[in-house]
CSV table of C-alpha atoms and ligand atoms in Angstrom, one decimal:
chain,number,residue,atom,x,y,z
A,2,MET,CA,65.9,143.7,209.0
A,3,ALA,CA,66.7,141.9,212.3
A,4,LYS,CA,67.6,138.3,211.5
A,5,THR,CA,67.3,135.1,213.6
A,6,LYS,CA,70.5,133.0,213.7
A,7,ILE,CA,70.2,129.4,212.7
A,8,GLY,CA,73.0,126.9,213.5
A,9,ILE,CA,74.4,124.9,210.6
A,10,GLY,CA,76.4,121.6,210.8
A,11,VAL,CA,78.1,120.0,207.8
A,12,ILE,CA,79.1,116.4,207.4
A,13,GLY,CA,81.8,115.7,204.8
A,14,MET,CA,84.2,118.6,203.9
A,15,GLY,CA,85.2,117.6,200.4
A,16,TRP,CA,84.0,119.4,197.3
A,17,MET,CA,80.3,119.8,198.3
A,18,GLY,CA,81.1,120.5,201.9
A,19,GLY,CA,83.0,123.6,200.9
A,20,VAL,CA,80.4,124.7,198.3
A,21,HIS,CA,77.6,124.5,200.8
A,22,SER,CA,79.6,126.3,203.5
A,23,ARG,CA,80.2,129.2,201.2
A,24,ALA,CA,76.6,129.2,200.0
A,25,TYR,CA,75.1,129.4,203.5
A,26,ARG,CA,77.4,132.2,204.4
A,27,ALA,CA,76.4,134.1,201.3
A,28,VAL,CA,72.6,133.9,201.7
A,29,ALA,CA,72.4,136.9,204.1
A,30,ASP,CA,74.4,139.0,201.7
A,31,ARG,CA,72.6,138.0,198.4
A,32,PHE,CA,69.1,137.7,199.9
A,33,PRO,CA,68.6,140.4,202.5
A,34,ASP,CA,64.9,139.5,202.8
A,35,CYS,CA,65.8,136.1,204.3
A,36,PRO,CA,64.8,136.2,207.9
A,37,LEU,CA,67.3,133.6,208.9
A,38,GLU,CA,71.1,134.1,209.1
A,39,ALA,CA,73.2,130.9,208.9
A,40,GLU,CA,75.7,130.4,211.6
A,41,LEU,CA,78.4,127.9,210.8
A,42,VAL,CA,78.6,125.9,214.0
A,43,ILE,CA,80.5,122.6,213.3
A,44,CYS,CA,81.9,120.7,210.4
A,45,ALA,CA,83.1,117.1,210.4
A,46,ASP,CA,85.3,115.1,208.1
A,47,GLU,CA,87.0,111.8,208.8
A,48,VAL,CA,90.2,113.3,207.6
A,49,ALA,CA,91.3,115.4,210.6
A,50,ALA,CA,93.3,117.9,208.6
A,51,ARG,CA,90.4,118.5,206.2
A,52,ALA,CA,88.0,119.1,209.1
A,53,ARG,CA,90.4,121.6,210.7
A,54,GLU,CA,91.2,123.4,207.5
A,55,ALA,CA,87.5,123.7,206.7
A,56,GLN,CA,86.8,125.1,210.2
A,57,GLN,CA,89.4,127.8,209.7
A,58,ARG,CA,88.6,128.6,206.1
A,59,PHE,CA,84.9,128.9,206.4
A,60,GLY,CA,84.7,130.1,210.0
A,61,PHE,CA,83.0,127.2,211.8
A,62,ALA,CA,83.1,127.5,215.6
A,63,ARG,CA,84.1,123.8,215.9
A,64,SER,CA,85.3,120.8,213.9
A,65,ALA,CA,85.3,117.1,214.5
A,66,THR,CA,86.3,113.8,212.9
A,67,ASP,CA,83.2,112.0,213.9
A,68,TRP,CA,79.9,113.0,212.2
A,69,GLN,CA,77.9,112.2,215.3
A,70,ALA,CA,79.4,115.3,216.9
A,71,VAL,CA,77.5,117.4,214.3
A,72,ILE,CA,74.2,115.8,215.1
A,73,ALA,CA,74.7,115.9,218.8
A,74,ASP,CA,75.6,119.6,218.9
A,75,PRO,CA,72.8,121.5,220.6
A,76,GLN,CA,73.5,124.6,218.5
A,77,VAL,CA,73.0,122.8,215.3
A,78,GLN,CA,69.4,123.1,213.9
A,79,VAL,CA,70.2,122.2,210.3
A,80,VAL,CA,72.4,119.3,209.2
A,81,LEU,CA,73.9,119.3,205.7
A,82,ILE,CA,75.0,115.9,204.5
A,83,THR,CA,77.7,116.3,201.9
A,84,ALA,CA,79.5,113.0,202.6
A,85,PRO,CA,79.8,110.2,200.1
A,86,ASN,CA,76.6,108.3,199.3
A,87,TYR,CA,77.4,105.3,201.6
A,88,LEU,CA,77.1,107.6,204.6
A,89,HIS,CA,73.7,109.1,203.7
A,90,LEU,CA,71.4,106.5,205.2
A,91,GLU,CA,73.0,106.4,208.6
A,92,THR,CA,73.6,110.1,208.9
A,93,ALA,CA,70.2,111.1,207.6
A,94,LEU,CA,68.3,108.7,209.9
A,95,ALA,CA,70.3,110.0,212.9
A,96,ALA,CA,69.7,113.7,212.0
A,97,ALA,CA,66.0,113.1,211.5
A,98,ALA,CA,65.7,111.2,214.8
A,99,ALA,CA,67.4,114.1,216.5
A,100,GLY,CA,64.8,116.5,215.0
A,101,LYS,CA,67.3,118.4,212.8
A,102,HIS,CA,66.2,119.9,209.5
A,103,LEU,CA,68.1,118.1,206.9
A,104,LEU,CA,69.7,118.7,203.5
A,105,CYS,CA,71.1,115.6,201.9
A,106,GLU,CA,73.0,115.8,198.7
A,107,LYS,CA,71.6,113.8,195.7
A,108,PRO,CA,71.0,111.0,195.0
A,109,VAL,CA,70.1,110.8,198.7
A,110,GLY,CA,70.0,107.0,199.0
A,111,ARG,CA,72.4,104.6,197.2
A,112,SER,CA,69.3,102.9,195.9
A,113,PRO,CA,65.7,104.0,195.3
A,114,ALA,CA,64.7,101.8,198.4
A,115,GLU,CA,67.3,103.6,200.6
A,116,THR,CA,66.0,107.0,199.4
A,117,ALA,CA,62.4,105.9,200.3
A,118,GLN,CA,63.6,104.9,203.8
A,119,ILE,CA,65.3,108.3,204.3
A,120,ALA,CA,62.3,110.2,203.0
A,121,ARG,CA,59.9,108.2,205.3
A,122,ALA,CA,62.1,108.8,208.4
A,123,ALA,CA,62.3,112.6,207.7
A,124,GLN,CA,58.5,112.8,207.2
A,125,GLU,CA,57.8,110.8,210.4
A,126,ALA,CA,60.2,113.0,212.3
A,127,GLY,CA,58.5,116.1,211.0
A,128,VAL,CA,61.7,117.8,209.9
A,129,LEU,CA,62.0,120.0,206.8
A,130,THR,CA,64.2,118.7,204.0
A,131,CYS,CA,66.1,119.7,200.9
A,132,THR,CA,68.3,118.2,198.3
A,133,GLY,CA,71.0,119.4,196.0
A,134,PHE,CA,69.2,119.5,192.7
A,135,ASN,CA,70.9,122.8,192.1
A,136,TYR,CA,70.6,123.1,188.3
A,137,ARG,CA,66.9,123.7,188.6
A,138,TRP,CA,67.7,127.1,190.2
A,139,ALA,CA,69.4,128.6,187.2
A,140,PRO,CA,67.4,131.8,186.3
A,141,ALA,CA,67.0,130.5,182.7
A,142,VAL,CA,65.5,127.2,183.9
A,143,GLN,CA,63.2,129.0,186.3
A,144,ARG,CA,62.2,131.3,183.4
A,145,ALA,CA,61.5,128.3,181.2
A,146,ARG,CA,59.3,126.9,184.0
A,147,GLN,CA,57.3,130.2,184.1
A,148,LEU,CA,56.8,130.2,180.3
A,149,ILE,CA,55.7,126.6,180.3
A,150,GLY,CA,53.4,127.3,183.4
A,151,GLU,CA,51.8,130.2,181.5
A,152,GLY,CA,51.1,127.9,178.6
A,153,LYS,CA,53.3,129.8,176.1
A,154,LEU,CA,54.5,126.6,174.6
A,155,GLY,CA,51.0,125.1,174.4
A,156,PRO,CA,50.5,121.5,175.5
A,157,LEU,CA,53.9,119.7,175.7
A,158,THR,CA,54.5,117.1,173.0
A,159,HIS,CA,58.1,116.0,173.8
A,160,TYR,CA,61.1,116.5,176.0
A,161,ARG,CA,64.7,115.6,175.8
A,162,GLY,CA,66.9,115.9,179.0
A,163,ARG,CA,70.5,115.0,179.4
A,164,LEU,CA,73.4,115.2,181.8
A,165,PHE,CA,76.7,114.6,179.9
A,166,VAL,CA,79.9,115.0,181.9
A,167,GLY,CA,83.4,113.6,181.2
A,168,TYR,CA,84.7,113.3,184.8
A,169,ALA,CA,85.4,109.5,184.2
A,170,SER,CA,86.2,109.7,180.5
A,171,ASP,CA,89.9,109.0,181.0
A,172,PRO,CA,90.4,105.2,181.6
A,173,ARG,CA,93.2,106.3,184.1
A,174,SER,CA,90.6,108.0,186.3
A,175,VAL,CA,90.8,106.2,189.6
A,176,LEU,CA,88.1,103.9,191.0
A,177,SER,CA,86.7,106.5,193.4
A,178,TRP,CA,83.7,105.8,195.7
A,179,ARG,CA,81.4,107.0,192.9
A,180,LEU,CA,82.3,104.1,190.6
A,181,GLN,CA,81.6,101.4,193.2
A,182,ARG,CA,78.1,100.0,193.7
A,183,GLU,CA,78.6,99.2,197.4
A,184,GLN,CA,79.7,102.8,198.1
A,185,ALA,CA,77.8,105.0,195.7
A,186,GLY,CA,74.9,102.6,194.8
A,187,MET,CA,73.6,103.6,191.4
A,188,GLY,CA,76.2,104.9,188.9
A,189,ALA,CA,75.1,107.4,186.3
A,190,LEU,CA,71.5,106.8,187.2
A,191,GLY,CA,72.0,108.1,190.7
A,192,ASP,CA,74.9,110.6,190.3
A,193,LEU,CA,73.7,112.3,187.1
A,194,MET,CA,70.3,111.1,185.9
A,195,SER,CA,68.8,112.2,189.3
A,196,HIS,CA,69.3,115.8,188.2
A,197,ALA,CA,67.9,115.1,184.7
A,198,ILE,CA,64.8,113.4,186.1
A,199,ASP,CA,64.2,116.2,188.6
A,200,MET,CA,64.5,118.8,185.8
A,201,ALA,CA,62.2,116.8,183.5
A,202,MET,CA,59.5,116.4,186.1
A,203,MET,CA,59.7,120.1,187.2
A,204,LEU,CA,59.2,121.2,183.6
A,205,ALA,CA,57.1,118.5,182.1
A,206,GLY,CA,55.3,116.9,185.1
A,207,PRO,CA,55.3,113.4,186.6
A,208,VAL,CA,56.5,110.4,184.6
A,209,ALA,CA,54.1,107.4,184.0
A,210,LYS,CA,56.3,104.8,182.5
A,211,VAL,CA,59.9,104.2,181.3
A,212,VAL,CA,62.0,101.8,179.3
A,213,GLY,CA,65.8,102.1,179.9
A,214,GLN,CA,69.2,100.8,179.1
A,215,GLN,CA,72.6,101.0,180.7
A,216,GLU,CA,76.3,100.2,180.1
A,217,THR,CA,79.6,100.2,181.9
A,218,PHE,CA,82.0,101.0,179.0
A,219,ILE,CA,85.2,101.2,181.0
A,220,LYS,CA,85.2,97.9,182.9
A,221,GLU,CA,88.1,98.4,185.3
A,222,ARG,CA,90.1,101.2,186.6
A,223,PRO,CA,93.2,101.9,188.8
A,224,VAL,CA,92.7,101.4,192.5
A,225,ALA,CA,92.8,104.9,194.2
A,226,THR,CA,95.6,105.9,196.4
A,227,PRO,CA,94.1,106.4,199.9
A,228,GLY,CA,93.1,110.0,200.4
A,229,GLN,CA,93.3,110.7,196.7
A,230,GLY,CA,90.2,108.9,195.5
A,231,ASP,CA,88.4,112.0,194.4
A,232,HIS,CA,86.3,112.8,191.4
A,233,TYR,CA,89.1,113.9,189.1
A,234,ALA,CA,92.2,112.0,190.2
A,235,VAL,CA,94.0,109.9,187.5
A,236,LYS,CA,96.7,107.3,188.0
A,237,SER,CA,98.9,105.2,185.7
A,238,GLY,CA,100.0,101.7,186.6
A,239,GLY,CA,99.3,99.8,189.8
A,240,PRO,CA,96.5,97.3,190.5
A,241,MET,CA,93.2,97.5,188.7
A,242,GLN,CA,89.7,96.8,190.0
A,243,GLU,CA,86.2,96.3,188.5
A,244,VAL,CA,83.9,99.2,188.0
A,245,SER,CA,80.6,98.0,189.5
A,246,ASN,CA,78.0,100.6,188.5
A,247,GLU,CA,77.0,102.1,185.2
A,248,ASP,CA,78.8,104.7,183.1
A,249,TYR,CA,75.8,105.4,180.9
A,250,VAL,CA,72.0,105.3,181.3
A,251,GLY,CA,69.3,106.2,178.8
A,252,ALA,CA,65.5,106.0,179.0
A,253,LEU,CA,62.5,106.6,176.9
A,254,VAL,CA,59.8,108.1,179.1
A,255,ARG,CA,56.1,108.8,178.9
A,256,PHE,CA,54.9,111.7,181.0
A,257,LYS,CA,51.5,111.5,182.8
A,258,GLY,CA,50.5,114.7,180.9
A,259,GLY,CA,50.9,112.8,177.6
A,260,ALA,CA,54.2,114.1,176.4
A,261,TYR,CA,57.0,111.8,175.2
A,262,GLY,CA,60.5,112.1,176.4
A,263,VAL,CA,64.1,110.9,176.2
A,264,LEU,CA,66.5,111.1,179.2
A,265,GLU,CA,70.2,110.3,179.1
A,266,ALA,CA,73.2,110.6,181.4
A,267,CYS,CA,76.8,109.7,180.9
A,268,ARG,CA,80.0,110.1,182.9
A,269,ILE,CA,82.6,109.0,180.2
A,270,ILE,CA,81.5,111.1,177.3
A,271,GLN,CA,84.1,112.9,175.2
A,272,GLY,CA,83.3,116.4,174.1
A,273,PRO,CA,80.6,117.7,176.5
A,274,GLN,CA,82.1,118.8,179.8
A,275,SER,CA,79.0,119.8,181.8
A,276,GLU,CA,76.2,119.5,179.3
A,277,ILE,CA,73.3,119.5,181.6
A,278,GLY,CA,70.4,120.4,179.3
A,279,PHE,CA,67.0,120.0,178.0
A,280,GLU,CA,64.8,120.7,175.0
A,281,VAL,CA,61.2,121.0,175.6
A,282,HIS,CA,58.6,121.2,172.8
A,283,GLY,CA,54.9,122.1,172.8
A,284,THR,CA,52.4,122.7,170.1
A,285,GLN,CA,53.1,126.5,170.3
A,286,GLY,CA,56.8,126.7,170.9
A,287,SER,CA,60.0,125.3,172.2
A,288,ILE,CA,62.8,126.1,174.7
A,289,ARG,CA,66.3,124.7,174.9
A,290,TRP,CA,69.0,125.2,177.5
A,291,ASN,CA,72.4,123.9,178.3
A,292,PHE,CA,74.3,124.5,181.6
A,293,GLU,CA,77.5,125.1,179.7
A,294,ARG,CA,75.9,128.4,178.6
A,295,MET,CA,73.8,128.7,181.7
A,296,ASN,CA,72.9,132.4,181.5
A,297,GLU,CA,71.0,132.1,178.2
A,298,PHE,CA,68.3,130.0,176.7
A,299,GLU,CA,66.8,129.6,173.3
A,300,LEU,CA,63.1,130.3,172.8
A,301,TYR,CA,60.9,129.7,169.8
A,302,LEU,CA,57.2,130.8,169.9
A,303,ALA,CA,55.2,129.9,166.9
A,304,GLU,CA,53.3,133.2,167.1
A,305,GLU,CA,56.5,135.2,166.7
A,306,GLY,CA,58.0,132.9,164.0
A,307,ALA,CA,55.5,133.1,161.2
A,308,ILE,CA,57.7,135.5,159.2
A,309,ASP,CA,61.1,135.1,160.8
A,310,PRO,CA,61.3,131.5,162.0
A,311,GLY,CA,63.9,130.0,164.2
A,312,TYR,CA,65.0,130.1,167.8
A,313,ARG,CA,66.0,133.4,169.4
A,314,ARG,CA,68.6,133.7,172.1
A,315,VAL,CA,67.5,135.1,175.4
A,316,LEU,CA,70.1,136.4,177.9
A,317,THR,CA,69.0,136.1,181.6
A,318,SER,CA,68.3,139.4,183.3
A,319,PRO,CA,67.2,140.9,186.6
A,320,ARG,CA,63.6,140.3,185.4
A,321,HIS,CA,64.2,136.6,185.5
A,322,PRO,CA,63.9,134.7,188.8
A,323,PHE,CA,67.0,135.1,191.2
A,324,HIS,CA,69.2,136.8,188.6
A,325,GLY,CA,68.9,140.2,190.3
A,326,ALA,CA,70.3,138.9,193.6
A,327,PHE,CA,73.6,138.5,191.8
A,328,SER,CA,73.8,141.2,189.2
A,329,PRO,CA,71.9,144.2,188.1
A,330,GLY,CA,72.3,143.8,184.4
A,331,ALA,CA,71.1,141.5,181.6
A,332,GLY,CA,73.8,139.2,180.3
A,333,ILE,CA,76.0,139.6,183.5
A,334,GLY,CA,75.7,136.0,184.4
A,335,LEU,CA,75.8,133.7,187.5
A,336,GLY,CA,78.1,130.8,188.1
A,337,TYR,CA,77.6,127.2,189.4
A,338,GLU,CA,78.1,128.1,193.1
A,339,ASP,CA,75.4,130.8,192.9
A,340,LEU,CA,72.9,128.1,192.3
A,341,LYS,CA,73.9,126.6,195.6
A,342,VAL,CA,73.3,130.0,197.2
A,343,ILE,CA,69.8,130.1,195.7
A,344,GLU,CA,69.2,126.5,197.0
A,345,ALA,CA,70.3,127.5,200.5
A,346,TYR,CA,68.1,130.6,200.4
A,347,ASN,CA,65.1,128.5,199.5
A,348,PHE,CA,65.8,126.0,202.2
A,349,LEU,CA,66.2,128.7,204.8
A,350,GLN,CA,63.0,130.4,203.7
A,351,SER,CA,61.2,127.1,204.0
A,352,ILE,CA,62.6,126.6,207.6
A,353,ALA,CA,61.6,130.2,208.5
A,354,SER,CA,58.0,129.7,207.3
A,355,GLY,CA,57.7,126.1,208.5
A,356,ILE,CA,56.4,125.1,205.1
A,357,GLN,CA,58.1,122.4,203.2
A,358,GLY,CA,59.7,123.8,200.1
A,359,GLU,CA,61.0,122.3,196.9
A,360,PRO,CA,63.0,120.2,196.2
A,361,GLY,CA,62.4,118.3,199.5
A,362,PHE,CA,62.5,114.6,200.1
A,363,ALA,CA,59.1,114.2,198.5
A,364,THR,CA,60.6,115.4,195.2
A,365,VAL,CA,63.6,113.1,195.7
A,366,LEU,CA,61.3,110.2,196.4
A,367,ALA,CA,59.4,110.9,193.1
A,368,VAL,CA,62.8,110.9,191.3
A,369,ALA,CA,63.7,107.6,193.0
A,370,GLU,CA,60.5,106.0,191.8
A,371,VAL,CA,61.5,106.8,188.2
A,372,GLN,CA,65.0,105.4,188.9
A,373,ASP,CA,63.4,102.3,190.3
A,374,ALA,CA,61.3,101.8,187.2
A,375,ILE,CA,64.4,102.4,185.0
A,376,GLU,CA,66.4,99.8,186.9
A,377,ARG,CA,63.5,97.3,186.6
A,378,SER,CA,63.3,97.8,182.9
A,379,TRP,CA,67.1,97.0,182.6
A,380,LYS,CA,66.2,93.5,183.7
A,381,THR,CA,62.9,93.0,182.0
A,382,GLU,CA,63.8,94.9,178.8
A,383,ARG,CA,60.2,96.2,178.7
A,384,TRP,CA,58.3,99.3,179.6
A,385,GLU,CA,57.9,99.6,183.3
A,386,ALA,CA,55.3,101.7,185.2
A,387,VAL,CA,56.5,104.2,187.8
A,388,CYS,CA,55.2,102.9,191.1
A,389,SER,CA,55.1,104.2,194.7
A,390,LEU,CA,58.0,103.1,196.9
B,25,NAD,N1,74.6,118.7,193.5
B,25,NAD,C1,75.7,118.6,192.9
B,25,NAD,O1,75.9,119.3,191.9
B,25,NAD,C2,76.8,117.7,193.4
B,25,NAD,C3,78.1,117.7,192.9
B,25,NAD,C4,79.0,116.8,193.4
B,25,NAD,C5,78.7,116.0,194.4
B,25,NAD,N2,77.4,115.9,194.9
B,25,NAD,C6,77.0,115.0,196.0
B,25,NAD,O2,77.6,115.4,197.2
B,25,NAD,C7,78.1,114.3,198.0
B,25,NAD,C8,79.6,114.5,198.2
B,25,NAD,O3,80.3,114.5,197.0
B,25,NAD,P1,81.7,115.3,196.9
B,25,NAD,O4,82.0,115.4,195.5
B,25,NAD,O5,81.7,116.5,197.8
B,25,NAD,O6,82.6,114.1,197.5
B,25,NAD,P2,84.1,114.2,198.1
B,25,NAD,O7,84.7,112.9,197.9
B,25,NAD,O8,84.8,115.4,197.4
B,25,NAD,O9,83.9,114.6,199.6
B,25,NAD,C9,83.4,113.7,200.6
B,25,NAD,C10,84.0,114.1,201.9
B,25,NAD,O10,83.4,113.3,202.9
B,25,NAD,C11,84.4,112.9,203.8
B,25,NAD,N3,84.1,111.7,204.5
B,25,NAD,C12,84.2,110.4,204.2
B,25,NAD,N4,83.8,109.6,205.2
B,25,NAD,C13,83.4,110.4,206.2
B,25,NAD,C14,82.9,110.2,207.5
B,25,NAD,N5,82.7,108.9,208.0
B,25,NAD,N6,82.6,111.2,208.3
B,25,NAD,C15,82.8,112.5,207.8
B,25,NAD,N7,83.3,112.8,206.6
B,25,NAD,C16,83.6,111.8,205.8
B,25,NAD,C17,85.7,112.7,202.9
B,25,NAD,O11,86.9,112.7,203.6
B,25,NAD,C18,85.5,113.8,201.9
B,25,NAD,O12,86.2,115.0,202.4
B,25,NAD,C19,77.7,113.1,197.2
B,25,NAD,O13,76.5,112.5,197.6
B,25,NAD,C20,77.5,113.6,195.7
B,25,NAD,O14,76.6,112.8,195.0
B,25,NAD,C21,76.5,116.8,194.4
């Protein structure tokens, strides 16, 4: 199949910059039906060595230290924003104004209001958008979505969603940009709960109202050594500084469809490492899934359990969405970065068709509206309705 090339520019060549670069390169190979072939045009990072190294490693034609060069490049049609959250507003507004299609990593804005501003700008500019809610693309999660859509679980009664990671569980973990309100905006509510809210709404529908709570358990942390303030760096001794956003957030939610729910996210938990999961229950069955065992899910259908009750374990297979692009056999599983390849494929398909796909900025805005209600309820200590931003 003859493919049309599409120029990609990436801003921020840390963890996510690399993951996205590899993913866009892999789409043509994993999804031969995709009419667009990503061409890595230019990458930018404020650390010159990182920009140069990424250029060579991933095969970008050019690299730069100023992100404006990515947006100004006439060969760039799609901008991927994988920089820290404090750069999202400025870069996203500039990319939209330049008419570039735009992927911005979650949580998009530092605050729900910033997310709304970015979503409005992209809509007014008429560009197509995407965000990094990658966990939704796991074949097991997409299979769960199909089963729920087909009514196999019956009307949903309740839902539990969580994102439990321990990246900041060590008190010696440095005060990276993620742990500072000015730079990251929301803490666990933005960084982690955004994924859990997206997953919950994809599976159980929109949220009507919430009541939430939050806590910062580790109040201060070592100041990062410049250039080493990443996700997983630890440091003993030296000056300490206040952590200014939350380690934990929890919320009771009521879905518009009537189901009840609980959502939680925590970055200092001991035990779970990447427990991104859900349990969804209906009058006729239940499904549960956990990213730590991403290539399987547990299914209970009341009609099958009359004699032999209990969950049964289902391994993902080529008959489940996207699995076959990566392996021909059941139980031969995918990894984290494969979810980014699926995300990239879906975004390129959306660009090829000119039809906005999911999860675009409208989805992110819906997530932000839930985050906004949760933040309001921290202050009022009452149920808060989810309102338009
Ligand atoms: N979807 C996911 O699963 C997932 C996972 C991790 C991070 N993220 C999101 O991705 C984004 C980036 O996170 P990360 O973990 O890759 O961060 P990171 O700190 O590893 O990388 C950020 C990079 O941006 C660069 N940078 C900083 N200022 C810059 C500037 N002015 N111009 C150009 N580059 C600049 C830094 O030098 C660094 O290389 C965040 O918004 C985060 O929330 C998403």
